[in-house]
CSV table of C-alpha atoms and ligand atoms in Angstrom, one decimal:
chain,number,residue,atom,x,y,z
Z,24,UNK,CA,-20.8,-13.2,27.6
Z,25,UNK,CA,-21.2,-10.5,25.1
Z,26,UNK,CA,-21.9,-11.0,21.8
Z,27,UNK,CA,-19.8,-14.0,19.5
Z,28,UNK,CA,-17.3,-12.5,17.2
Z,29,UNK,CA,-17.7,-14.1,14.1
Z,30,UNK,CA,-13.7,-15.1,12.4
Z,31,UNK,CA,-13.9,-16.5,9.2
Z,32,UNK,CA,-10.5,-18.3,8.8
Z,33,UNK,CA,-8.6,-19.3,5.1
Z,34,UNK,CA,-5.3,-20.8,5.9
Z,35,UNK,CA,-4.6,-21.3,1.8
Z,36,UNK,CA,-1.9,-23.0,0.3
Z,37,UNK,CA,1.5,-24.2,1.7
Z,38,UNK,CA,3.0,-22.9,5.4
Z,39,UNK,CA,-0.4,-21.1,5.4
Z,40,UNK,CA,-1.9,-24.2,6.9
Z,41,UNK,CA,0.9,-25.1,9.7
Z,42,UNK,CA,0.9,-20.9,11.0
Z,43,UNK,CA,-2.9,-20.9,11.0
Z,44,UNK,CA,-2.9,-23.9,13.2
Z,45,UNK,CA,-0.8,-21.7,15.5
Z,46,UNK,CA,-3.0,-18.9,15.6
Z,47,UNK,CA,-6.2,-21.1,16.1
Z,48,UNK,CA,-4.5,-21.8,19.3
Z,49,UNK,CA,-3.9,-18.1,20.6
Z,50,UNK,CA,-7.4,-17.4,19.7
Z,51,UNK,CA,-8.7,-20.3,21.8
Z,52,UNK,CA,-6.1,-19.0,24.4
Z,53,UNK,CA,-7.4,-15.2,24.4
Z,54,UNK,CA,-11.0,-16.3,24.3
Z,55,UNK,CA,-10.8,-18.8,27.2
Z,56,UNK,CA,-8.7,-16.5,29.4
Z,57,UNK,CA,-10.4,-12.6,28.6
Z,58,UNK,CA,-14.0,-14.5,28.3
Z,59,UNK,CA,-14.7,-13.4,24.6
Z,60,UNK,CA,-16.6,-15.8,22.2
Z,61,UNK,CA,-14.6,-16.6,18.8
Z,62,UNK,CA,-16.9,-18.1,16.6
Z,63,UNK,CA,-14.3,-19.5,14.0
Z,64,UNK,CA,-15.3,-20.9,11.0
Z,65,UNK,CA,-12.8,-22.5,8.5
Z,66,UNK,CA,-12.8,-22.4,4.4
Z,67,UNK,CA,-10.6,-23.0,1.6
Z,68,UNK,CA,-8.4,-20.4,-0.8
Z,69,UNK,CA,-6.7,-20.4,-3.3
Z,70,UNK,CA,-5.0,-23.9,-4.5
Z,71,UNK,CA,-6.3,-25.9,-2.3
Z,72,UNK,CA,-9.8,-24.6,-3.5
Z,73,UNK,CA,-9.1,-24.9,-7.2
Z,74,UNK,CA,-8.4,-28.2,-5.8
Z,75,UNK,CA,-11.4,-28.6,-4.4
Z,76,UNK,CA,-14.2,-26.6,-6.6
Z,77,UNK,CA,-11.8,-25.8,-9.5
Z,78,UNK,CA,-12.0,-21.9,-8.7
Z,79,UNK,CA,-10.0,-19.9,-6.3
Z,80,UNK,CA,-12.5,-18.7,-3.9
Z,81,UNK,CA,-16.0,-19.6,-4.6
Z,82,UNK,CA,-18.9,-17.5,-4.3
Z,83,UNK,CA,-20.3,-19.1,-0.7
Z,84,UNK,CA,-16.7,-18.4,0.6
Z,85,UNK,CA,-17.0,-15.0,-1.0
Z,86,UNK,CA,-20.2,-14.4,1.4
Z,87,UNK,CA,-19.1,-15.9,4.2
Z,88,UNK,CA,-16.2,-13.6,4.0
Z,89,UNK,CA,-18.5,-10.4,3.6
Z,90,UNK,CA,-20.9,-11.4,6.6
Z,91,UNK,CA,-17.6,-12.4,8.8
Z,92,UNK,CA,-16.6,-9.6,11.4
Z,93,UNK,CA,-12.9,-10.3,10.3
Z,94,UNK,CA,-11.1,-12.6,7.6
Z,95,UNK,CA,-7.8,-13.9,8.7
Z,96,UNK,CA,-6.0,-15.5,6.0
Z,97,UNK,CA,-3.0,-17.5,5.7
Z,98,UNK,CA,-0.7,-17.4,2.2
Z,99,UNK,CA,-1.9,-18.9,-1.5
Z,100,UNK,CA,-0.5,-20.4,-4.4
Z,101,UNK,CA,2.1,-22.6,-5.1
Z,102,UNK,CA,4.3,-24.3,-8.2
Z,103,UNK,CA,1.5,-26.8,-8.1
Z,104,UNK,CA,-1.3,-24.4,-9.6
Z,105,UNK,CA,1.5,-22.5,-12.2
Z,106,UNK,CA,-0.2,-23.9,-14.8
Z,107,UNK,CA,-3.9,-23.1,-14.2
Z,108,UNK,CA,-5.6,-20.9,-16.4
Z,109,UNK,CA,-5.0,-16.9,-15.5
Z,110,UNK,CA,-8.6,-16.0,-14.4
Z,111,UNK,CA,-8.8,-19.0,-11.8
Z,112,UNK,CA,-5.1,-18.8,-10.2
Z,113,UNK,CA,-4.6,-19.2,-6.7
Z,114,UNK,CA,-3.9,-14.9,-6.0
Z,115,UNK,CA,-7.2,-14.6,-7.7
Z,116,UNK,CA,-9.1,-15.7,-4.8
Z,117,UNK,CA,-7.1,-13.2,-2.9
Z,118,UNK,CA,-7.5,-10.3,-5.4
Z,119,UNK,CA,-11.3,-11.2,-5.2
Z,120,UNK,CA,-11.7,-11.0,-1.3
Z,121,UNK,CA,-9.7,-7.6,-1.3
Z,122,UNK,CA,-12.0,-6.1,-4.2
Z,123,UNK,CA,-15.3,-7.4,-3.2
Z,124,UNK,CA,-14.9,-6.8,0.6
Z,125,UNK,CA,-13.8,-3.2,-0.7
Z,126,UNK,CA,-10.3,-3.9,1.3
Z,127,UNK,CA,-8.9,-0.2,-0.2
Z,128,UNK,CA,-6.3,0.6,3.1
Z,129,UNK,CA,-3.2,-1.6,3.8
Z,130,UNK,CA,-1.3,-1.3,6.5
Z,131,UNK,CA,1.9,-3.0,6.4
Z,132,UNK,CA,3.8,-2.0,9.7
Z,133,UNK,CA,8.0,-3.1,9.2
Z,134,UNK,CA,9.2,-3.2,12.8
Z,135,UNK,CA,12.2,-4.5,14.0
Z,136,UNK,CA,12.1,-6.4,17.0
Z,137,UNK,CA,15.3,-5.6,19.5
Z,138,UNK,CA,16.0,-9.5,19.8
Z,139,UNK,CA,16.5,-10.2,15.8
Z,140,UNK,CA,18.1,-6.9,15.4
Z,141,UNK,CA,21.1,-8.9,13.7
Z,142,UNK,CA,19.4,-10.8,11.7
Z,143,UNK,CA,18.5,-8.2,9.0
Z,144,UNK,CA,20.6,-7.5,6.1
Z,145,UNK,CA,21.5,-4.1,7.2
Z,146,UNK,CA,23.8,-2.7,9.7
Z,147,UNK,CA,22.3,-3.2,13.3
Z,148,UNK,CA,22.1,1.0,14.2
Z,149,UNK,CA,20.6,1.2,10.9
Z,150,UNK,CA,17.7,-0.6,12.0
Z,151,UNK,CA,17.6,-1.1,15.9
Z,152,UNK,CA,14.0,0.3,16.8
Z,153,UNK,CA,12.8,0.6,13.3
Z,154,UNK,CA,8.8,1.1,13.1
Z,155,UNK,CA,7.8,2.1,9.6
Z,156,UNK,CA,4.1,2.0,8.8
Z,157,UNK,CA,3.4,1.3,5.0
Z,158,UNK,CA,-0.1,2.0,3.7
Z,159,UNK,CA,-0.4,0.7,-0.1
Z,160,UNK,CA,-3.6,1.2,-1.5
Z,161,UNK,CA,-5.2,-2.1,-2.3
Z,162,UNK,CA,-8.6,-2.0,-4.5
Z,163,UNK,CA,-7.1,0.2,-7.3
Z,164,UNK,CA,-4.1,0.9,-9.5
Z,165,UNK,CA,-3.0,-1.0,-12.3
Z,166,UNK,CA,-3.9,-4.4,-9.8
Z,167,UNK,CA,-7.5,-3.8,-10.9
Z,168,UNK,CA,-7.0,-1.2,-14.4
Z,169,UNK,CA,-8.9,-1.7,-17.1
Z,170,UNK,CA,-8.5,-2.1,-20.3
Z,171,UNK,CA,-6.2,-4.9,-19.4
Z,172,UNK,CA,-4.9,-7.7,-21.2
Z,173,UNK,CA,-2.8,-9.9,-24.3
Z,174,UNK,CA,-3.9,-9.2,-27.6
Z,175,UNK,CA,-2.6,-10.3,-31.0
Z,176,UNK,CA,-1.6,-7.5,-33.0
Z,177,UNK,CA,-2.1,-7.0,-36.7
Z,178,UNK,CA,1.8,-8.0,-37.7
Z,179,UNK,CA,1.7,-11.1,-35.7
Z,180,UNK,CA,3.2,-9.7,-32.7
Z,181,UNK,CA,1.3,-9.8,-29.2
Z,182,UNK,CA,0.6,-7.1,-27.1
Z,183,UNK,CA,0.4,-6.9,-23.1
Z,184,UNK,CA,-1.7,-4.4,-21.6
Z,185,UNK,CA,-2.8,-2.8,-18.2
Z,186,UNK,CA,-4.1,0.2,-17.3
Z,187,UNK,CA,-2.7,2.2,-14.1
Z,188,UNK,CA,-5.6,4.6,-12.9
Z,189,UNK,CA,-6.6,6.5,-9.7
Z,190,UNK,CA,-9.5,8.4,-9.4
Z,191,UNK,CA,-9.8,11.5,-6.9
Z,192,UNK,CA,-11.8,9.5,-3.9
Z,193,UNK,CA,-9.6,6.5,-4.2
Z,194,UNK,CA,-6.7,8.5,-3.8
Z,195,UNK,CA,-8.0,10.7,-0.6
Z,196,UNK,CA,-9.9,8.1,1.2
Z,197,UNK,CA,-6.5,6.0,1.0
Z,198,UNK,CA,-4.3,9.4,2.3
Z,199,UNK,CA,-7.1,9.8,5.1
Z,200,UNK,CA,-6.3,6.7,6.5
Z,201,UNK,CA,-2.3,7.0,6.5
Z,202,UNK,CA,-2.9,10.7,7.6
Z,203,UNK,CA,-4.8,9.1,10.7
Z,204,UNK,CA,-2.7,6.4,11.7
Z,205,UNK,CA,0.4,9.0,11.6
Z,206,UNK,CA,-1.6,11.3,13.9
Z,207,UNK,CA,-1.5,8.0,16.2
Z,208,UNK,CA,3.0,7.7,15.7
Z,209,UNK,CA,5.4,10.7,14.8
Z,210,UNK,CA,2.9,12.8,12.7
Z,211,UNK,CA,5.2,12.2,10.1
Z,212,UNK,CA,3.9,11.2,6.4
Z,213,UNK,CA,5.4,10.2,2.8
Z,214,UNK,CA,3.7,10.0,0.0
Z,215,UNK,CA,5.5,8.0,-2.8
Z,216,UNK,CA,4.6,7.6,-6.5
Z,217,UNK,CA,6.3,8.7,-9.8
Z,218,UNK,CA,4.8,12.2,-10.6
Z,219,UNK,CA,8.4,13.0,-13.4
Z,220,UNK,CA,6.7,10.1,-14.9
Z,221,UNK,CA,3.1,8.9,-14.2
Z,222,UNK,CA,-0.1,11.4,-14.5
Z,223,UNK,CA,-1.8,9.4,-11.9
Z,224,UNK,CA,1.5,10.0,-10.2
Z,225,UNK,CA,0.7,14.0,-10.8
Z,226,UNK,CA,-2.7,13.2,-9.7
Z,227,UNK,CA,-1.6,11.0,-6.5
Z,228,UNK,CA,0.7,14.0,-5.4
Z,229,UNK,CA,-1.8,16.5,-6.1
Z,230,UNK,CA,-4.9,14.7,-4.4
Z,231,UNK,CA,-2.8,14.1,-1.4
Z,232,UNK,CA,-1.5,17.9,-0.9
Z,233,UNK,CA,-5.3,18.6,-1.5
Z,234,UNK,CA,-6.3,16.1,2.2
Z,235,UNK,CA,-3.4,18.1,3.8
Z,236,UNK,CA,-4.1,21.5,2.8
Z,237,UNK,CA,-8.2,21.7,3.3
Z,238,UNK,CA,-9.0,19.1,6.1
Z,239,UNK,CA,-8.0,21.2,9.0
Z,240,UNK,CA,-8.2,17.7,11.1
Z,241,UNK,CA,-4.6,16.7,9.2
Z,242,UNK,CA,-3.2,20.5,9.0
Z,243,UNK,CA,-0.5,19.3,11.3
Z,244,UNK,CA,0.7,16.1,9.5
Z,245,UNK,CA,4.1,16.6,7.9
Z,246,UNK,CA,3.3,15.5,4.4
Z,247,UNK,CA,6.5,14.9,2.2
Z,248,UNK,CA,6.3,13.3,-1.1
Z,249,UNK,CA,9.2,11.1,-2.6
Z,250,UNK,CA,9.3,9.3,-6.2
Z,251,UNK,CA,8.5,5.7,-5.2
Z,252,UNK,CA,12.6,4.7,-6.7
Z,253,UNK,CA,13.9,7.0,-4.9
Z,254,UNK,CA,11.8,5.6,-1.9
Z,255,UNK,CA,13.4,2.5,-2.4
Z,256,UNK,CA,16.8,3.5,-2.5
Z,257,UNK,CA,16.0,5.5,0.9
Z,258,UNK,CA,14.4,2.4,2.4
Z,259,UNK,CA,17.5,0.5,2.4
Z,260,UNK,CA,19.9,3.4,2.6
Z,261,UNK,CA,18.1,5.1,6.1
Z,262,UNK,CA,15.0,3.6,6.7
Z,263,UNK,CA,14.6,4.9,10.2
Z,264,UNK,CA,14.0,8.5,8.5
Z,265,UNK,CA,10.3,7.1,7.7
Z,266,UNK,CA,7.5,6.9,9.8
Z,267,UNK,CA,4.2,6.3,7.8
Z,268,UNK,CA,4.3,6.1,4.1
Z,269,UNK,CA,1.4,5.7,1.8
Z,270,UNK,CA,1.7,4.9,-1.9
Z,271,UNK,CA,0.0,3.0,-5.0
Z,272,UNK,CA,-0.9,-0.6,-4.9
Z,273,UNK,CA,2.1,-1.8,-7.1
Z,274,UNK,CA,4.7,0.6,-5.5
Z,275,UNK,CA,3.3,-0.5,-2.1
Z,276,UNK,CA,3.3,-4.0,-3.3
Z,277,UNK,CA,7.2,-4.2,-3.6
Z,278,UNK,CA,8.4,-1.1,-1.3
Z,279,UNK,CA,6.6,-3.1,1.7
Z,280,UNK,CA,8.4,-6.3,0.6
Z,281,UNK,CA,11.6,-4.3,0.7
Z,282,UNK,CA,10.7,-2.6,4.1
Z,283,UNK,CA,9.6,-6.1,5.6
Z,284,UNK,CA,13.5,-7.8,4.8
Z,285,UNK,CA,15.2,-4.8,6.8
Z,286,UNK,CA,13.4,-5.9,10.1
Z,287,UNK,CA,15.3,-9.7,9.4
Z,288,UNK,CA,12.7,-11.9,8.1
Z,289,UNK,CA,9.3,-12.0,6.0
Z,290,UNK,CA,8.2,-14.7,8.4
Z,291,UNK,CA,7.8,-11.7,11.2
Z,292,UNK,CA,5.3,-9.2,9.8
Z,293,UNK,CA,1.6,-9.2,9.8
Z,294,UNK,CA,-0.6,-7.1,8.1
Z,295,UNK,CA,-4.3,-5.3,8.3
Z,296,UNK,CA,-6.7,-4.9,5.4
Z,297,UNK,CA,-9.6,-2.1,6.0
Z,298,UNK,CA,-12.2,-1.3,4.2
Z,299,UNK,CA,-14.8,2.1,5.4
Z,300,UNK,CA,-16.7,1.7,8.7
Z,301,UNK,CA,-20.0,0.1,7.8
Z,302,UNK,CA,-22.7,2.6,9.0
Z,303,UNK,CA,-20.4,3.9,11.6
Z,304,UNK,CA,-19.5,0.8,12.9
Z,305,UNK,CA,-16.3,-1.6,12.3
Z,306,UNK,CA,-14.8,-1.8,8.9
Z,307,UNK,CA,-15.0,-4.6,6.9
Z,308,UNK,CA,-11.0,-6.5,7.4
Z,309,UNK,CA,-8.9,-8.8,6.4
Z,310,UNK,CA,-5.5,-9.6,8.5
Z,311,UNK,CA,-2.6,-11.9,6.9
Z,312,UNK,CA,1.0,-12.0,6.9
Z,313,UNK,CA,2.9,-10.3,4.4
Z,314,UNK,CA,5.0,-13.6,3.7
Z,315,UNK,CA,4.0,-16.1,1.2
Z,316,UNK,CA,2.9,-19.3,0.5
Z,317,UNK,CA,6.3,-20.9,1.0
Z,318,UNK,CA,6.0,-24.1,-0.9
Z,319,UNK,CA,9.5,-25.3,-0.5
Z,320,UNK,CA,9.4,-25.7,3.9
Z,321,UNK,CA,5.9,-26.6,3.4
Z,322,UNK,CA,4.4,-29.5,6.0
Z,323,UNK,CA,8.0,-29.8,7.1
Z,324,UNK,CA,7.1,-27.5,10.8
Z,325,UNK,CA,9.8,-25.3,9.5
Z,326,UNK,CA,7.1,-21.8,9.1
Z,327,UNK,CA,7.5,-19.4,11.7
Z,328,UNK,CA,4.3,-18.7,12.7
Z,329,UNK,CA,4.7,-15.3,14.1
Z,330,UNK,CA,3.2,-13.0,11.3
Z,331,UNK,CA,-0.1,-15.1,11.4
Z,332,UNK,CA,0.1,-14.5,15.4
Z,333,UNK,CA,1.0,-10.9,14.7
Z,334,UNK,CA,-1.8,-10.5,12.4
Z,335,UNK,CA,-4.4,-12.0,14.6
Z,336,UNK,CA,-2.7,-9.8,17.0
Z,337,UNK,CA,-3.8,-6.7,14.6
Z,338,UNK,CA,-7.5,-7.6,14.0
Z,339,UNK,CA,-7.8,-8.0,17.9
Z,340,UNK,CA,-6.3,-4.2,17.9
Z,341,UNK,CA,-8.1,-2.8,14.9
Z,342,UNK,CA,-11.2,-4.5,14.3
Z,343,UNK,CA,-12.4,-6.0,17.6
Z,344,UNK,CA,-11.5,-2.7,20.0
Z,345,UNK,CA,-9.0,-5.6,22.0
Z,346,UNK,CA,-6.2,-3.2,22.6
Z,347,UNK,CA,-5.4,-5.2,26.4
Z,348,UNK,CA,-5.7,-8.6,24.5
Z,349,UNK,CA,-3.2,-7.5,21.2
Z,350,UNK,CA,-0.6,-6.1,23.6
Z,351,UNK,CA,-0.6,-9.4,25.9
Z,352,UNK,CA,0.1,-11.1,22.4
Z,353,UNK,CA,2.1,-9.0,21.2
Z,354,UNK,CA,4.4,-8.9,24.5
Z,355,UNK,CA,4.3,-12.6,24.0
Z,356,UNK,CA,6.4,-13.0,21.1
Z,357,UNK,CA,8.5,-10.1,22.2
Z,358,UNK,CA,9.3,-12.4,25.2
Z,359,UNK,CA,9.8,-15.2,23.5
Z,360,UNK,CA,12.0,-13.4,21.6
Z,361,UNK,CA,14.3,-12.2,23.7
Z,362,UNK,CA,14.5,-15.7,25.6
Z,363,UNK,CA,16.3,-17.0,22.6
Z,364,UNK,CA,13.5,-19.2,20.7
Z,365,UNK,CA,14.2,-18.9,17.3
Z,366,UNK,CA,12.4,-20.4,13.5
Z,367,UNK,CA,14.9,-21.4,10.8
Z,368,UNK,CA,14.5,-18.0,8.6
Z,369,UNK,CA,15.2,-16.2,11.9
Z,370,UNK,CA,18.1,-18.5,13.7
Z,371,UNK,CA,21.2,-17.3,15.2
Z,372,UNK,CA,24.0,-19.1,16.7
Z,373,UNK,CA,23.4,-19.4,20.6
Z,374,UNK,CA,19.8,-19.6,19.9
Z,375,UNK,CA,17.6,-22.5,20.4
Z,376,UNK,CA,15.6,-23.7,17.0
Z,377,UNK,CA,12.2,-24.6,17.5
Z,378,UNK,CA,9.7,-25.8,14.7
Z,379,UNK,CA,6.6,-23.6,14.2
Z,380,UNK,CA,4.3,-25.8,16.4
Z,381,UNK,CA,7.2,-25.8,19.1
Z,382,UNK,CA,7.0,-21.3,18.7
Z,383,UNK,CA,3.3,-21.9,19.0
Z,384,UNK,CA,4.2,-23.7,22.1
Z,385,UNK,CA,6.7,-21.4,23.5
Z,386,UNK,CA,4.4,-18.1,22.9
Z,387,UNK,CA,1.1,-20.1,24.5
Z,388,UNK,CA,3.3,-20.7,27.9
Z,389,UNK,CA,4.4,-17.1,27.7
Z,390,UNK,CA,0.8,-16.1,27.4
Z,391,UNK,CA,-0.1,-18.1,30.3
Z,392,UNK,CA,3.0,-16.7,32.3
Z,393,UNK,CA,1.9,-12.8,31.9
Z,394,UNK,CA,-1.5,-13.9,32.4
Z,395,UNK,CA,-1.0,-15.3,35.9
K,30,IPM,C1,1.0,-9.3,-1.5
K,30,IPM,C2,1.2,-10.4,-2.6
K,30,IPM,C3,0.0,-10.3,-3.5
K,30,IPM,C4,0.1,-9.0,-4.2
K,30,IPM,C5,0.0,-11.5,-4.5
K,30,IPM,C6,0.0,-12.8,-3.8
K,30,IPM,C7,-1.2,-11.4,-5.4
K,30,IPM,O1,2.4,-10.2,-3.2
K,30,IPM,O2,0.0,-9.4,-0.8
K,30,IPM,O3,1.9,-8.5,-1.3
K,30,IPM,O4,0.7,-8.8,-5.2
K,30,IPM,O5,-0.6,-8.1,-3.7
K,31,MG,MG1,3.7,-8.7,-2.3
């Protein structure tokens, strides 16, 4: 057997827990059946760790995470932890993991699957066959800005501060990796931010004409930059015209939760965090679904469990080289699908509900079918 692939998984706070569970069992499924060695080990985030050790992610976690081949992470937070101090919140163990591990690329794919083509909010030949990548940049911005901060002022007032900045290299390492990943779709790239505004808008556009124009590798991308309003407008207007976008971690932050509702349902999109190759090898990654903690179907085997599979499906595809393994998965759920097995956030009448160990169920026999 070759070598063990090390997984370090966090299933957080809420439905993170109950989809996790799901995903444990596809990647006992894929390493029984293809012969690959998961070496999973499990640790806590967010809530459950302030819980625990009264800080979001603590510093053994934190190493585990950077010695782990990939992190795949569930959801965090919760109305529970609303009143814990600011520096120890539950997305604080989350904002730590992407910093640290140096998570700067996110790619946020919004596909619409044929089967729940209905249930989005838009017209069905607006988004039949939808496949939009986002790519938000993830270690910088005003996420990460300093100075930042609440300050009393002089006449009794207070003041909130934070600080959005770019430099050049976080800009164009962030552009690189949406330039390459639209080299692998339509070629087709757009670059969002709010230049009539924003200087590290001006800068964003300029560093990102700079890629295209003098890294002959990307001369043939079709770069076209958009103000990140105006991208939100288009998103829900015509989102088929998009094919990779790449923008700012805030505007990326609520253009991919906008982009994610078109295809029908948070509950159906995964997402990859990548850092640089380590000394050519594989980047550093972190893979969780874009939905949240979902505290109010929590425990209830309400969550659909799909993004987490999805996810897992994506570190098998980016990080682990498993191309084979993340289409079998991915076909899976596409099957499944289309045979009518539907979560709450996702059921239509004619449709048969299922709870979210009953889709784990339904995607494991559906595995074992287009493996035999
Ligand atoms: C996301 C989430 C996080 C973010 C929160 C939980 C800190 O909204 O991953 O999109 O704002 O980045
Ligand atoms: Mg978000």
């Amino acid at each position: 057997m070759a070598d063990a692939i090390n997984l370090l998984v966090l299933p957080g706070d809420g439905i993170g827990d109950e989809a996790i569970a799901q995903v444990r069992r596809i990647i006992d499924w894929v390493g029984n059946q293809r012969g690959i060695n998961f070496n999973v080990e499990e640790d806590l985030v967010g809530g459950c760790a302030i819980d625990a050790h009264g800080t979001s992610l603590t510093d053994d976690c934190m190493d585990k995470a950077l010695a782990a081949d990939a992190v795949l992470l569930g959801a965090v937070g919760g109305p529970k932890w609303d009143n814990v101090p600011f520096d120890i919140r539950p997305e604080a163990g989350l904002l730590r993991l992407r910093k640290e591990m140096e998570l700067f690329a996110n790619l946020r794919p919004a596909m619409c699957f044929d089967a729940l083509v209905d249930a989005s909010s838009l017209k069905p030949e607006l988004v039949s066959g939808l496949d939009i990548m986002i790519v938000r940049e993830l270690t910088g911005g005003v996420y990460f800005g300093e100075p930042r901060g609440i300050t009393e002022l002089p006449d009794g007032q207070r003041q909130g501060v934070n600080t959005q900045v770019y430099t050049t290299e976080e800009i164009r390492r962030v552009v690189r990796v949406a330039f390459d990943i639209a080299k692998q779709r339509d070629g087709k790239v757009t670059s969002c931010e709010k230049a009539n505004v924003m200087e590290s808008g001006i800068l964003w556009r300029e560093e990102t004409n700079w890629v295209h124009d003098n890294e002959a590798e990307y001369a043939e991308i079709e770069l076209s930059h958009m103000y990140a309003d105006n991208a939100a407008m288009q998103l829900v207007r015509m989102p088929k015209q998009f094919d990779v976008m790449v923008t700012d971690n805030l505007f990326g932050d609520i253009l991919s939760d906008a982009a994610a509702m078109l295809t029908g349902s948070l509950g159906m999109l995964p997402s990859a965090s990548l850092g640089a190759a380590v000394d050519g090898g594989r980047p550093k990654a972190m893979y969780e679904p874009v939905h949240g903690s979902a505290p109010d179907i929590a425990g209830q085997d309400l969550a659909n469990p799909i993004a987490s599979v999805l996810s897992f499906a994506m570190a098998l595809r980016y990080s682990f080289d498993l191309g084979e393994e993340a289409d079998m998965v991915e076909k899976a759920i596409e099957n499944v699908l289309a045979a009518g097995y539907r979560t709450g956030d996702i059921m239509q009448p004619g449709m048969t509900q299922t709870g979210t160990t009953g889709m784990g169920d339904a995607i494991l026999a559906e595995l074992d079918k287009l493996a035999a």
